[in-house]
Every structure is written in structure tokens, then in C-alpha cells.
Amino acid sequence: MCSPSDLRLTVSKINYSFVRSVLSGINNYSRKIVRQPEDYETVVRLGEILIRYMPDKFLNYDIPEGLKTEFLDMIFRSPLILAAFKGDYKVINQWVKLGLGGAITKTIMPDKQLGNKRPRHIIFKDEDGHENHVNSYGLPSKGVYDEMILLENSGLLESDIPLGLSIGGQNVDEYLYVLQKLLDSTKIRLAKQKKRIFIQPNIGCPNVETGQNMCRFPLEFRKLIDNIRDIDSDVPLLIKTPPYPFGTGNEESDKKILEVAEICASHEKVGMTLANTIPVDEFNFDNNIAKACSKISIRKGGLSGKKCKPRALELIQKIRNKYDHLPISMCGGVETAEDVLMGSAAGANLFEMATAVGQNMYVIPEINRKLAEYFNRHIASD
């Protein structure tokens, strides 16, 4: 028999899916009428408005016992954390109430930038019916000064979860500039003292032409880490790398990422996010992906969703086999409790979610419950 809490979760998931489908349908129909190109970003913005003002009674879910995870000398109440993709701190706060163990901000750049021209976010279903996304936002940012003010007033720095600050730049100096400005904040320093702040240098983004490509140049990456340690000797670092540092085959990509892993493993309190969106373009061998890219303004982007999981698992296993103690966060195709268990078996410690949360945010408490049930069954059987 379904418990009241299970019934509440099921009804919430159904309602959320229904509202999302209605918004998507209205958006697609209205754009066809006025002959505008397909653009999922409008649905994202409408969804943010609804989530921002959603009452707590629809959001507050307890995290079951037994899910606490230690990572980079911090305690996460659940191994599920929000990946670096959302710039609306109010929405992040709402998602935290659903049971996230932590969250990472969207990449903060030194100065204001608008990102790529719209349309820059398209969704499609693969041959198995799974929803996948291609986006080419191009790291839009309000700039570090304005982002810091918004962050200080968001309440996230006073919450009881570790918060990752994703930083970006076109060169080492810009990364360091963003980091220094953030660490100048009294609230961020206080949160760091409570072991609730970590930094995620985003060193690989497939959606910008310049910068963000330190995986190609390990010596430059080592310089970045060494300079960060000169600024702050103990702030935890979680390095975000792409699955493909550049558009060659896996063998060359693996070599570069293993070089990055070696540098990470040689430093204290440095872990890796494996991996990122997969760079794709309109010439992709998969017709669904190629068609989606052809609708993007720059004709290419980053693929996210279920199709990213095999590559993420492959990279996790390769690096875990070589570096036993390197902290690893899985990012790519994490949509179910089974995905988390597969990632854990491969060697991941934390699990970053993006696409799945956007599809239905109630997947957060659902996965937490299923993980707790799994662990309880195994404890009982032992």
C-alpha cells in the first residue's frame, strides 16, 4: 500500500510533468504561429518564475538517514548535488528544499557577458524515448561583482549545505580575479570557515571559441592550481573537465584528462567532476543530435542527458583505477537511483544533476528515498 509521503511525491511528480508539458506545448505552438524558430529557453524562464514562488509545502522533503557523504573534507547530507547550470539563486534555494546535498552555481565570469545568440537550447528524444538537451548558452554571466551581491542576498551562504562556486575566465589571470573577488566577501569567508564553500574551476566548455580549454595545456592548468593555492591554501577545489578536451578520438582525450587527474591527485583537497556536456554539432552521425544542433544559433552545443552517462562512467572508471583516493563527482546522465549506484560502483563519490532536475525536480526526493531503501535492504541482508 502506498504511504501518504509516497503518494504526495507521486502526485507532485505528475503535476510537475503536466505543467511542464503544457508550457512546452504553448511555447512550441505560439512560436510556430509567429514563425519563430524552436527555442526551449522560453520554457526554462517560465518554469523559473513558477518555481521561484512555489510555497514550501510543495517543496520540503526530509532526507532519509544514511545518505550523508564526506567529500573534500565537507559533509553532504545526500550524495546528490546540483551541477553548475542554474544562475537563478532563488530557484537553487527551492531545489535545495527538495533534498539536495549541495549545489554549484552557474559559472561566474569576470565581467558581464550575454552568451551566445538565441536559440541556444533545444530538446529532443532519442531512439529509446529519453529526453536529451543540446545547449549553447556560451556562459552568460552578470559579472563577478553583481553575481557576488546576488549570492550574498540569496540565503544560500547561510544554508547548511556545501555550496560550490563555479568560476571561469579566458586565461589564468581571469580565473584568479574571479576567485579573489569572491573570497573578499565576508559571507563567503564565513561559509568557508564552516566548511560549506568549495570552488569549481570550469576549465572546459564546448560553447565558447576561446578560453576554457586548459585540458589541452596541462602546464597551464598546473599553473592555475598553484596560483589558486597561493591565494587560498585550503579551499576545496572540484575541477570540472569536459569528456572531450578537443574534437579528436577518445584515446587522445583520455590522455589529456589523465594528465589533469595526475595534477589533481598531487594536491590536497582537489577533486574532479567527470564529466561535462559532450560537444556536438550539426554534422553529428546521430541524426537526432544533428537535427537539434541545426536549430541552435551557432550550429553546435553541449549534449546533456542520458547519452552522456556511458562516457562519464568510462572516465570515472579509468581515473579511479589509477588514483584510489582522488575525490570524484559524477556528472552526466544521472537521472535515477540506478544511475547513482552504477556511478558509485565505477568509483564516484558525489553525483551532480542538471537535466533530470530540469525535467522534473521531484526526482531529487525520489532518488534519495530509493537510495535509502537500497542501503537499508543491504544492511538488513548483512
PDB file of C-alpha atoms in Angstrom, residues 14 49 63 82 86 171 174 271 338:
ATOM      1  CA  ILE A  14       2.685  14.007 -12.130  1.00  0.00           C
ATOM      2  CA  ILE A  49       9.118  32.020 -12.382  1.00  0.00           C
ATOM      3  CA  ILE A  63      16.384  13.416   3.538  1.00  0.00           C
ATOM      4  CA  LEU A  82      23.119  20.381  -8.295  1.00  0.00           C
ATOM      5  CA  LYS A  86      21.473  27.438 -12.943  1.00  0.00           C
ATOM      6  CA  ASN A 171      43.067  32.877 -19.021  1.00  0.00           C
ATOM      7  CA  GLU A 174      40.809  35.993 -15.089  1.00  0.00           C
ATOM      8  CA  GLY A 271      38.791  16.528  -6.795  1.00  0.00           C
ATOM      9  CA  GLU A 338      20.266   3.081 -10.508  1.00  0.00           C
TER      10      GLU A 338
END
